[in-house]
DNA sequence: TTAGGGTTAG
């Protein structure tokens, strides 16, 4: 009876199990034995009832069942881990005279679950030193750690171990391997294992889908979900969460709306995790009103709900609303975490308010998050965007373990403030300290050079991208280099670079180049650029006007008149100019 | 023993 309640995994059942034991003692005068205690511990562990679990431990000690057997001790460890007391779990483990595989597994699993995979790995090494042979449970847990730590080599060696020992890979083991490979950026390897299994379950599909999402392949993720549905497997809540991510990543709100409809029909909209993901998806599409409605309907909002709402506001020009939501969090007795504060910093950055930046900085200190690299990098950018390059630099210097992102953030901060030489110096220092620049580093440094007019320096850095750093220049890099040349009047060279862009992405670069042609009164290049631009975007009245001006300023009145005639024939009126000024609503 | 969510640099 007690075991039945214990297996039911609900807190009410935990109390029922304890009630049954009381009845057993009072009415029948029977004392609980080891089996009863194991069941009670299991009930407490499933319900997370620490008080009850400790009481059972105390009872066992008082009754002298303290020369515990392995099963009872392992149940104690499991109960302590599930109730969040890892120390007690370790202490029970330490006192065990004979440790069975189950107790090792319990401790390894506990460390994996609280996000300490490194310790889980250390335990595994100790286990091998003590000549204990790992079982499938140990290996599945370790594979999960390998994924989290991106330990591809160790993950592969576990896979190799399984093959060498000719272990038949079941659904769970294969799923764990697929997950490990996906998290270590080896999605294809995961896919091969996935294809080998005929009878896949919903979890395996979800893991594969999530692997594709992590790899930035939302179309493959969608294809996999479709295959799953075709195979007659019903989506579960985790599938729904994946699908909402697919929709956001593909930029296809239609999919998200369809999934929303499914959620409503299935009556699972009250699930807080699903509601959070839905809110976040609408937020990403800028559908703030929809996001807000979903947020308001969540009855038990958790920190993710609040943070998602802040992010949605912060990223779509509603910074003051983001701040307002942040202030409400405290009333809910929730403690903002690292992610909440990073989102808040985005809002502060877009307001450009230094006082607020300092206020959040204080908050970060009070919550002891001042050493988190994620927070430091965001704060650095926020200070720079709020006009205080000094504070940004000071913060950068104070970061003991700088990440590549810290360097990128500081280079871009110098760029924002027109300090091109400082940005170049920092870039060189970054290389000297052995950090690998990436595409974002180059976007920042090239844009700093182009704004500061440092043509030679910028061009030499652009060339070094593929020659020295194996970074292939993308459209943005080309645009920066084109800008670099066109601003300094080297229009032929700029036009030469435009040819490297795919035709559809040439418009804005050509637009800027045409303006430069006017500034530098270069009719030859202007004519070529203007015509190419008119081919690509014949409805842009600005191009006709600019080209006509270039002709007339060069004295080519006939050509200018012809262009104006064509514009008139196409009835392209000049767009009136306008400006928008937002009044400061937050001090 | 296997799955999911809010996040930093342009």
CSV table of C-alpha atoms in Angstrom, one decimal, chain A residues 17-470:
chain,number,residue,atom,x,y,z
A,17,UNK,CA,1.9,7.0,2.5
A,18,UNK,CA,2.9,8.5,5.9
A,19,UNK,CA,-0.7,8.2,7.1
A,20,UNK,CA,-0.8,4.5,6.2
A,21,UNK,CA,2.3,3.9,8.2
A,22,UNK,CA,0.8,5.7,11.2
A,23,UNK,CA,-2.3,3.5,11.0
A,24,UNK,CA,-0.1,0.5,10.7
A,25,UNK,CA,1.7,1.4,13.9
A,26,UNK,CA,-1.3,2.5,15.9
A,27,UNK,CA,-3.9,0.0,14.9
A,28,UNK,CA,-2.0,-3.1,14.2
A,29,UNK,CA,1.1,-2.5,16.3
A,30,UNK,CA,3.3,-3.1,13.4
A,31,UNK,CA,6.7,-1.3,13.1
A,32,UNK,CA,7.9,-0.2,9.7
A,33,UNK,CA,10.7,-2.4,8.4
A,34,UNK,CA,13.4,-1.5,5.8
A,35,UNK,CA,11.1,-2.1,2.9
A,36,UNK,CA,8.6,0.3,4.5
A,37,UNK,CA,11.3,2.9,5.0
A,38,UNK,CA,12.5,2.6,1.5
A,39,UNK,CA,9.0,3.2,0.2
A,40,UNK,CA,8.6,6.2,2.5
A,41,UNK,CA,11.9,7.7,1.3
A,42,UNK,CA,10.8,7.2,-2.3
A,43,UNK,CA,7.5,9.0,-1.5
A,44,UNK,CA,9.3,11.9,0.2
A,45,UNK,CA,11.8,12.1,-2.7
A,46,UNK,CA,9.0,12.2,-5.4
A,47,UNK,CA,7.1,14.9,-3.5
A,48,UNK,CA,10.3,16.8,-2.6
A,49,UNK,CA,9.2,16.7,1.1
A,50,UNK,CA,12.5,17.3,2.9
A,51,UNK,CA,10.9,17.3,6.4
A,52,UNK,CA,9.3,13.9,6.0
A,53,UNK,CA,12.5,12.5,4.4
A,54,UNK,CA,14.6,13.6,7.3
A,55,UNK,CA,12.1,12.2,9.8
A,56,UNK,CA,12.5,8.8,8.2
A,57,UNK,CA,16.3,9.1,8.4
A,58,UNK,CA,16.0,10.0,12.1
A,59,UNK,CA,13.6,7.1,12.7
A,60,UNK,CA,16.0,4.6,11.1
A,61,UNK,CA,18.9,5.9,13.2
A,62,UNK,CA,16.8,5.8,16.4
A,63,UNK,CA,15.6,2.3,15.7
A,64,UNK,CA,19.2,1.2,15.2
A,65,UNK,CA,18.6,0.4,11.5
A,66,UNK,CA,21.8,2.5,11.1
A,67,UNK,CA,23.8,-0.3,9.8
A,68,UNK,CA,21.9,0.4,6.7
A,69,UNK,CA,21.9,-1.8,3.7
A,70,UNK,CA,22.8,-0.5,0.3
A,71,UNK,CA,19.2,-0.1,-0.8
A,72,UNK,CA,18.2,1.9,2.2
A,73,UNK,CA,21.3,4.1,2.0
A,74,UNK,CA,20.8,4.6,-1.8
A,75,UNK,CA,17.2,5.6,-1.1
A,76,UNK,CA,18.4,8.1,1.5
A,77,UNK,CA,20.9,9.6,-1.0
A,78,UNK,CA,18.2,9.8,-3.6
A,79,UNK,CA,15.8,11.5,-1.2
A,80,UNK,CA,18.4,14.1,-0.1
A,81,UNK,CA,19.4,14.8,-3.7
A,82,UNK,CA,15.8,15.2,-4.9
A,83,UNK,CA,15.1,17.5,-1.9
A,84,UNK,CA,18.1,19.7,-2.9
A,85,UNK,CA,20.5,18.7,-0.1
A,86,UNK,CA,23.4,17.4,-2.0
A,87,UNK,CA,25.7,17.7,1.0
A,88,UNK,CA,23.7,15.2,3.0
A,89,UNK,CA,23.5,12.9,0.0
A,90,UNK,CA,27.3,13.0,-0.3
A,91,UNK,CA,27.6,12.5,3.5
A,92,UNK,CA,25.5,9.3,3.4
A,93,UNK,CA,27.5,8.1,0.4
A,94,UNK,CA,30.8,8.9,2.3
A,95,UNK,CA,29.7,6.8,5.3
A,96,UNK,CA,28.7,3.7,3.3
A,97,UNK,CA,30.9,0.7,4.0
A,98,UNK,CA,30.0,-1.0,0.7
A,99,UNK,CA,29.0,1.1,-2.2
A,100,UNK,CA,26.8,-0.5,-4.9
A,101,UNK,CA,26.5,0.7,-8.4
A,102,UNK,CA,23.1,2.3,-7.5
A,103,UNK,CA,24.7,4.6,-4.9
A,104,UNK,CA,27.3,5.8,-7.4
A,105,UNK,CA,24.6,6.3,-10.0
A,106,UNK,CA,22.4,8.2,-7.5
A,107,UNK,CA,25.3,10.6,-6.7
A,108,UNK,CA,26.3,11.1,-10.3
A,109,UNK,CA,22.7,11.7,-11.3
A,110,UNK,CA,22.3,14.3,-8.5
A,111,UNK,CA,25.2,16.3,-9.7
A,112,UNK,CA,24.0,16.2,-13.3
A,113,UNK,CA,20.6,17.4,-12.2
A,114,UNK,CA,21.9,20.4,-10.2
A,115,UNK,CA,24.1,21.4,-13.1
A,116,UNK,CA,27.5,20.2,-11.8
A,117,UNK,CA,28.5,17.9,-14.6
A,118,UNK,CA,32.2,18.4,-13.9
A,119,UNK,CA,31.8,16.8,-10.4
A,120,UNK,CA,29.7,14.0,-12.0
A,121,UNK,CA,32.7,13.3,-14.2
A,122,UNK,CA,35.1,13.3,-11.3
A,123,UNK,CA,32.9,10.8,-9.5
A,124,UNK,CA,33.0,8.6,-12.6
A,125,UNK,CA,36.8,8.6,-12.6
A,126,UNK,CA,36.8,7.6,-8.9
A,127,UNK,CA,34.3,4.9,-9.6
A,128,UNK,CA,36.6,3.4,-12.3
A,129,UNK,CA,39.6,3.6,-9.9
A,130,UNK,CA,37.6,1.6,-7.4
A,131,UNK,CA,37.0,-1.1,-10.1
A,132,UNK,CA,33.3,-0.6,-10.3
A,133,UNK,CA,31.9,-1.3,-13.7
A,134,UNK,CA,29.5,1.4,-15.0
A,135,UNK,CA,26.1,0.3,-16.1
A,136,UNK,CA,23.7,1.8,-18.6
A,137,UNK,CA,22.3,4.3,-16.1
A,138,UNK,CA,25.8,5.6,-15.3
A,139,UNK,CA,26.7,6.0,-18.9
A,140,UNK,CA,23.4,7.7,-19.8
A,141,UNK,CA,24.0,10.2,-17.0
A,142,UNK,CA,27.5,10.8,-18.1
A,143,UNK,CA,26.5,11.3,-21.7
A,144,UNK,CA,24.2,14.0,-20.5
A,145,UNK,CA,27.1,15.7,-18.8
A,146,UNK,CA,29.3,15.4,-21.9
A,147,UNK,CA,26.6,17.3,-23.8
A,148,UNK,CA,26.4,20.1,-21.2
A,149,UNK,CA,30.2,20.4,-21.0
A,150,UNK,CA,30.7,20.0,-24.7
A,151,UNK,CA,33.1,17.1,-23.9
A,152,UNK,CA,33.0,15.5,-27.3
A,153,UNK,CA,36.1,13.4,-26.8
A,154,UNK,CA,34.7,11.9,-23.6
A,155,UNK,CA,31.3,11.4,-25.2
A,156,UNK,CA,32.8,9.6,-28.1
A,157,UNK,CA,34.8,7.4,-25.8
A,158,UNK,CA,31.6,6.4,-24.0
A,159,UNK,CA,30.1,5.6,-27.3
A,160,UNK,CA,33.2,3.6,-28.2
A,161,UNK,CA,33.0,1.7,-24.9
A,162,UNK,CA,29.4,0.7,-25.6
A,163,UNK,CA,30.3,-0.6,-29.1
A,164,UNK,CA,33.4,-2.5,-27.8
A,165,UNK,CA,31.4,-4.2,-25.1
A,166,UNK,CA,28.7,-4.9,-27.7
A,167,UNK,CA,26.0,-3.4,-25.6
A,168,UNK,CA,22.7,-3.4,-27.5
A,169,UNK,CA,21.8,0.3,-27.7
A,170,UNK,CA,18.2,0.7,-26.6
A,171,UNK,CA,16.0,3.7,-27.2
A,172,UNK,CA,17.1,5.5,-24.0
A,173,UNK,CA,20.8,5.0,-24.7
A,174,UNK,CA,20.5,6.1,-28.3
A,175,UNK,CA,18.5,9.1,-27.3
A,176,UNK,CA,21.3,10.1,-24.8
A,177,UNK,CA,23.9,9.6,-27.6
A,178,UNK,CA,21.9,11.8,-30.0
A,179,UNK,CA,21.6,14.5,-27.4
A,180,UNK,CA,25.3,14.4,-26.6
A,181,UNK,CA,26.3,14.7,-30.3
A,182,UNK,CA,23.8,17.5,-30.9
A,183,UNK,CA,25.0,19.5,-27.9
A,184,UNK,CA,28.6,19.0,-29.1
A,185,UNK,CA,27.7,20.5,-32.5
A,186,UNK,CA,27.7,17.1,-34.3
A,187,UNK,CA,24.1,17.1,-35.4
A,188,UNK,CA,24.9,14.9,-38.4
A,189,UNK,CA,26.4,12.2,-36.2
A,190,UNK,CA,23.2,12.3,-34.1
A,191,UNK,CA,21.1,12.1,-37.2
A,192,UNK,CA,22.9,8.9,-38.2
A,193,UNK,CA,22.0,7.2,-34.9
A,194,UNK,CA,18.5,8.6,-35.2
A,195,UNK,CA,18.0,7.0,-38.6
A,196,UNK,CA,19.2,3.6,-37.4
A,197,UNK,CA,16.3,3.2,-34.9
A,198,UNK,CA,13.1,2.0,-36.5
A,199,UNK,CA,10.6,2.3,-33.6
A,200,UNK,CA,11.3,5.8,-32.3
A,201,UNK,CA,9.4,7.4,-29.5
A,202,UNK,CA,8.3,10.9,-28.9
A,203,UNK,CA,11.3,11.7,-26.7
A,204,UNK,CA,13.8,10.6,-29.4
A,205,UNK,CA,12.0,12.8,-32.0
A,206,UNK,CA,12.0,15.8,-29.6
A,207,UNK,CA,15.7,15.4,-28.9
A,208,UNK,CA,16.5,15.3,-32.6
A,209,UNK,CA,14.2,18.4,-33.2
A,210,UNK,CA,15.9,20.3,-30.4
A,211,UNK,CA,19.3,19.3,-31.8
A,212,UNK,CA,18.4,20.9,-35.1
A,213,UNK,CA,17.1,24.0,-33.3
A,214,UNK,CA,20.4,24.3,-31.4
A,215,UNK,CA,22.3,23.9,-34.7
A,216,UNK,CA,20.4,26.8,-36.2
A,217,UNK,CA,18.5,24.5,-38.6
A,218,UNK,CA,14.8,25.3,-37.9
A,219,UNK,CA,13.7,24.0,-41.3
A,220,UNK,CA,15.2,20.5,-40.6
A,221,UNK,CA,13.5,20.7,-37.1
A,222,UNK,CA,10.2,21.3,-38.7
A,223,UNK,CA,10.7,18.5,-41.2
A,224,UNK,CA,11.4,16.1,-38.4
A,225,UNK,CA,8.3,17.1,-36.5
A,226,UNK,CA,6.3,16.5,-39.7
A,227,UNK,CA,7.8,13.1,-40.0
A,228,UNK,CA,6.9,12.3,-36.4
A,229,UNK,CA,3.3,13.2,-37.0
A,230,UNK,CA,3.2,11.2,-40.2
A,231,UNK,CA,4.5,8.2,-38.2
A,232,UNK,CA,1.4,8.6,-36.0
A,233,UNK,CA,3.2,9.8,-32.9
A,234,UNK,CA,1.2,12.3,-31.0
A,235,UNK,CA,3.1,15.5,-30.1
A,236,UNK,CA,3.5,16.1,-26.3
A,237,UNK,CA,4.1,19.4,-24.5
A,238,UNK,CA,7.9,19.3,-25.2
A,239,UNK,CA,7.1,19.0,-29.0
A,240,UNK,CA,4.8,22.0,-28.7
A,241,UNK,CA,7.6,24.0,-27.1
A,242,UNK,CA,10.0,23.0,-29.9
A,243,UNK,CA,7.5,23.9,-32.5
A,244,UNK,CA,7.0,27.4,-31.1
A,245,UNK,CA,10.8,27.9,-31.3
A,246,UNK,CA,10.8,26.6,-34.9
A,247,UNK,CA,8.2,29.2,-35.7
A,248,UNK,CA,10.2,32.0,-34.1
A,249,UNK,CA,13.5,30.9,-35.6
A,250,UNK,CA,12.0,30.5,-39.1
A,251,UNK,CA,10.3,33.9,-38.7
A,252,UNK,CA,7.0,32.3,-39.7
A,253,UNK,CA,4.3,33.5,-37.4
A,254,UNK,CA,1.8,31.4,-39.3
A,255,UNK,CA,3.2,28.3,-37.8
A,256,UNK,CA,3.1,29.8,-34.3
A,257,UNK,CA,-0.5,30.8,-34.8
A,258,UNK,CA,-1.4,27.3,-35.9
A,259,UNK,CA,0.4,25.8,-32.9
A,260,UNK,CA,-1.4,28.4,-30.7
A,261,UNK,CA,-4.7,27.1,-32.1
A,262,UNK,CA,-3.7,23.5,-31.3
A,263,UNK,CA,-2.8,24.5,-27.7
A,264,UNK,CA,-6.2,26.1,-27.2
A,265,UNK,CA,-8.0,23.0,-28.7
A,266,UNK,CA,-6.0,20.7,-26.5
A,267,UNK,CA,-6.7,22.8,-23.5
A,268,UNK,CA,-3.0,23.0,-22.5
A,269,UNK,CA,-2.8,26.8,-22.6
A,270,UNK,CA,-2.8,27.0,-18.8
A,271,UNK,CA,0.5,25.1,-18.6
A,272,UNK,CA,2.9,27.8,-17.5
A,273,UNK,CA,5.8,26.5,-19.6
A,274,UNK,CA,3.7,26.5,-22.8
A,275,UNK,CA,2.3,29.9,-22.0
A,276,UNK,CA,5.8,31.3,-21.4
A,277,UNK,CA,7.0,29.9,-24.7
A,278,UNK,CA,4.0,31.3,-26.5
A,279,UNK,CA,4.5,34.7,-25.0
A,280,UNK,CA,8.1,34.7,-25.9
A,281,UNK,CA,7.3,33.7,-29.5
A,282,UNK,CA,4.8,36.5,-29.9
A,283,UNK,CA,7.4,38.8,-28.3
A,284,UNK,CA,10.0,37.9,-30.8
A,285,UNK,CA,7.6,38.7,-33.7
A,286,UNK,CA,7.0,42.1,-32.0
A,287,UNK,CA,3.3,41.2,-31.3
A,288,UNK,CA,3.6,42.9,-27.9
A,289,UNK,CA,-0.1,43.2,-27.3
A,290,UNK,CA,-0.6,39.5,-27.8
A,291,UNK,CA,2.4,38.7,-25.6
A,292,UNK,CA,1.0,40.9,-22.9
A,293,UNK,CA,-2.4,39.2,-23.1
A,294,UNK,CA,-0.9,35.8,-22.7
A,295,UNK,CA,1.3,37.1,-19.8
A,296,UNK,CA,-1.8,38.5,-18.0
A,297,UNK,CA,-3.6,35.2,-18.3
A,298,UNK,CA,-0.9,33.2,-16.7
A,299,UNK,CA,-2.2,32.5,-13.2
A,300,UNK,CA,1.0,31.3,-11.6
A,301,UNK,CA,3.7,33.4,-13.3
A,302,UNK,CA,7.2,32.2,-12.7
A,303,UNK,CA,10.5,34.0,-13.2
A,304,UNK,CA,10.6,33.0,-16.9
A,305,UNK,CA,7.2,34.5,-17.5
A,306,UNK,CA,8.4,37.8,-16.0
A,307,UNK,CA,11.7,37.8,-17.8
A,308,UNK,CA,10.1,36.9,-21.2
A,309,UNK,CA,7.7,39.9,-20.8
A,310,UNK,CA,10.7,42.2,-20.0
A,311,UNK,CA,12.6,40.9,-23.0
A,312,UNK,CA,9.6,41.3,-25.3
A,313,UNK,CA,9.2,44.9,-24.1
A,314,UNK,CA,12.9,45.7,-24.1
A,315,UNK,CA,13.5,44.4,-27.7
A,316,UNK,CA,10.6,46.3,-29.2
A,317,UNK,CA,10.9,49.9,-28.1
A,318,UNK,CA,8.9,49.6,-24.9
A,319,UNK,CA,11.7,50.1,-22.5
A,320,UNK,CA,9.7,52.0,-19.9
A,321,UNK,CA,7.2,49.1,-19.8
A,322,UNK,CA,10.1,46.7,-19.3
A,323,UNK,CA,11.2,48.7,-16.3
A,324,UNK,CA,7.7,48.8,-14.9
A,325,UNK,CA,7.4,45.0,-15.2
A,326,UNK,CA,10.7,44.6,-13.5
A,327,UNK,CA,9.6,46.7,-10.5
A,328,UNK,CA,6.5,44.4,-10.1
A,329,UNK,CA,8.6,41.3,-9.8
A,330,UNK,CA,9.5,42.0,-6.2
A,331,UNK,CA,5.8,42.2,-5.2
A,332,UNK,CA,5.5,38.6,-6.4
A,333,UNK,CA,8.3,37.6,-4.0
A,334,UNK,CA,10.4,36.4,-6.9
A,335,UNK,CA,14.2,37.0,-7.0
A,336,UNK,CA,15.4,38.3,-10.4
A,337,UNK,CA,18.3,36.2,-11.7
A,338,UNK,CA,21.0,36.7,-14.2
A,339,UNK,CA,18.8,36.4,-17.3
A,340,UNK,CA,16.3,38.9,-15.9
A,341,UNK,CA,19.0,41.5,-15.3
A,342,UNK,CA,20.5,41.0,-18.7
A,343,UNK,CA,17.1,41.7,-20.3
A,344,UNK,CA,16.6,44.7,-18.1
A,345,UNK,CA,20.0,46.1,-19.2
A,346,UNK,CA,18.8,45.9,-22.8
A,347,UNK,CA,15.9,48.1,-21.8
A,348,UNK,CA,18.2,50.5,-20.0
A,349,UNK,CA,20.5,50.6,-23.1
A,350,UNK,CA,17.7,51.6,-25.4
A,351,UNK,CA,16.6,54.4,-23.0
A,352,UNK,CA,20.3,55.6,-22.8
A,353,UNK,CA,19.8,56.5,-19.2
A,354,UNK,CA,23.0,56.5,-17.2
A,355,UNK,CA,21.3,56.9,-13.9
A,356,UNK,CA,19.3,53.8,-14.5
A,357,UNK,CA,22.4,51.9,-15.6
A,358,UNK,CA,24.0,52.8,-12.3
A,359,UNK,CA,20.9,51.7,-10.4
A,360,UNK,CA,20.9,48.3,-12.1
A,361,UNK,CA,24.6,48.0,-11.4
A,362,UNK,CA,23.8,48.5,-7.7
A,363,UNK,CA,21.2,45.8,-8.0
A,364,UNK,CA,23.7,43.4,-9.5
A,365,UNK,CA,26.0,43.9,-6.6
A,366,UNK,CA,23.3,43.4,-4.1
A,367,UNK,CA,22.4,40.1,-5.8
A,368,UNK,CA,26.1,39.1,-6.0
A,369,UNK,CA,26.0,38.7,-9.7
A,370,UNK,CA,28.9,41.1,-10.3
A,371,UNK,CA,31.2,38.3,-11.3
A,372,UNK,CA,29.0,36.8,-13.9
A,373,UNK,CA,30.6,37.3,-17.3
A,374,UNK,CA,27.2,37.5,-19.1
A,375,UNK,CA,26.2,40.3,-16.8
A,376,UNK,CA,29.6,42.1,-17.1
A,377,UNK,CA,29.5,42.1,-20.9
A,378,UNK,CA,26.0,43.4,-21.0
A,379,UNK,CA,26.7,46.1,-18.4
A,380,UNK,CA,29.8,47.2,-20.3
A,381,UNK,CA,27.7,47.7,-23.5
A,382,UNK,CA,24.9,49.4,-21.5
A,383,UNK,CA,27.4,51.9,-20.1
A,384,UNK,CA,28.8,52.6,-23.5
A,385,UNK,CA,25.3,53.0,-25.0
A,386,UNK,CA,24.4,55.4,-22.1
A,387,UNK,CA,27.3,57.6,-23.1
A,388,UNK,CA,29.8,56.6,-20.4
A,389,UNK,CA,32.8,55.1,-22.3
A,390,UNK,CA,34.8,55.7,-19.1
A,391,UNK,CA,32.7,53.3,-17.1
A,392,UNK,CA,32.6,50.8,-19.9
A,393,UNK,CA,36.4,50.8,-20.1
A,394,UNK,CA,36.8,50.6,-16.3
A,395,UNK,CA,34.5,47.6,-16.2
A,396,UNK,CA,36.3,45.9,-19.1
A,397,UNK,CA,39.7,46.3,-17.3
A,398,UNK,CA,38.2,44.9,-14.1
A,399,UNK,CA,37.0,41.7,-15.8
A,400,UNK,CA,39.5,39.0,-14.6
A,401,UNK,CA,38.5,36.3,-17.0
A,402,UNK,CA,37.6,38.1,-20.2
A,403,UNK,CA,35.7,36.2,-22.8
A,404,UNK,CA,35.8,36.8,-26.5
A,405,UNK,CA,32.5,38.6,-26.2
A,406,UNK,CA,34.1,41.0,-23.6
A,407,UNK,CA,36.7,42.0,-26.2
A,408,UNK,CA,34.0,42.3,-29.0
A,409,UNK,CA,31.8,44.4,-26.7
A,410,UNK,CA,34.7,46.8,-25.8
A,411,UNK,CA,35.9,47.2,-29.4
A,412,UNK,CA,32.3,48.0,-30.4
A,413,UNK,CA,32.0,50.5,-27.5
A,414,UNK,CA,35.1,52.3,-28.8
A,415,UNK,CA,33.6,52.3,-32.3
A,416,UNK,CA,30.3,53.7,-31.0
A,417,UNK,CA,32.2,56.6,-29.5
A,418,UNK,CA,34.2,57.3,-32.6
A,419,UNK,CA,37.5,56.1,-31.0
A,420,UNK,CA,38.7,54.2,-34.0
A,421,UNK,CA,42.4,54.1,-33.0
A,422,UNK,CA,41.6,52.8,-29.6
A,423,UNK,CA,39.4,50.1,-31.2
A,424,UNK,CA,42.3,49.1,-33.5
A,425,UNK,CA,44.7,49.0,-30.5
A,426,UNK,CA,42.3,46.8,-28.6
A,427,UNK,CA,41.9,44.5,-31.6
A,428,UNK,CA,45.6,44.0,-31.8
A,429,UNK,CA,45.8,43.4,-28.0
A,430,UNK,CA,43.1,40.9,-28.3
A,431,UNK,CA,45.1,39.0,-30.9
A,432,UNK,CA,48.2,39.2,-28.8
A,433,UNK,CA,46.4,37.7,-25.9
A,434,UNK,CA,45.5,34.7,-28.0
A,435,UNK,CA,41.8,35.4,-28.6
A,436,UNK,CA,40.4,34.4,-31.9
A,437,UNK,CA,38.4,37.2,-33.6
A,438,UNK,CA,35.1,36.2,-35.1
A,439,UNK,CA,32.7,37.7,-37.6
A,440,UNK,CA,31.3,40.1,-35.0
A,441,UNK,CA,34.7,41.4,-34.1
A,442,UNK,CA,35.3,42.3,-37.7
A,443,UNK,CA,31.9,43.9,-38.1
A,444,UNK,CA,32.7,46.2,-35.1
A,445,UNK,CA,36.2,47.0,-36.1
A,446,UNK,CA,35.4,47.6,-39.8
A,447,UNK,CA,32.5,49.8,-38.9
A,448,UNK,CA,34.8,51.8,-36.5
A,449,UNK,CA,37.3,52.3,-39.3
A,450,UNK,CA,34.7,53.4,-41.9
A,451,UNK,CA,33.2,55.9,-39.5
A,452,UNK,CA,36.6,57.3,-38.5
A,453,UNK,CA,37.9,57.4,-42.1
A,454,UNK,CA,40.8,55.0,-41.5
A,455,UNK,CA,40.8,53.5,-45.0
A,456,UNK,CA,44.2,51.8,-45.1
A,457,UNK,CA,43.8,50.3,-41.6
A,458,UNK,CA,40.3,49.1,-42.4
A,459,UNK,CA,41.2,47.6,-45.7
A,460,UNK,CA,44.2,45.8,-44.3
A,461,UNK,CA,42.0,44.3,-41.5
A,462,UNK,CA,39.4,43.3,-44.1
A,463,UNK,CA,42.1,41.5,-46.1
A,464,UNK,CA,43.4,39.8,-43.0
A,465,UNK,CA,40.0,38.2,-42.3
A,466,UNK,CA,40.3,35.3,-44.8
A,467,UNK,CA,44.1,35.4,-45.1
A,468,UNK,CA,45.0,35.2,-41.4
A,469,UNK,CA,42.0,34.4,-39.4
A,470,UNK,CA,39.9,32.1,-41.6
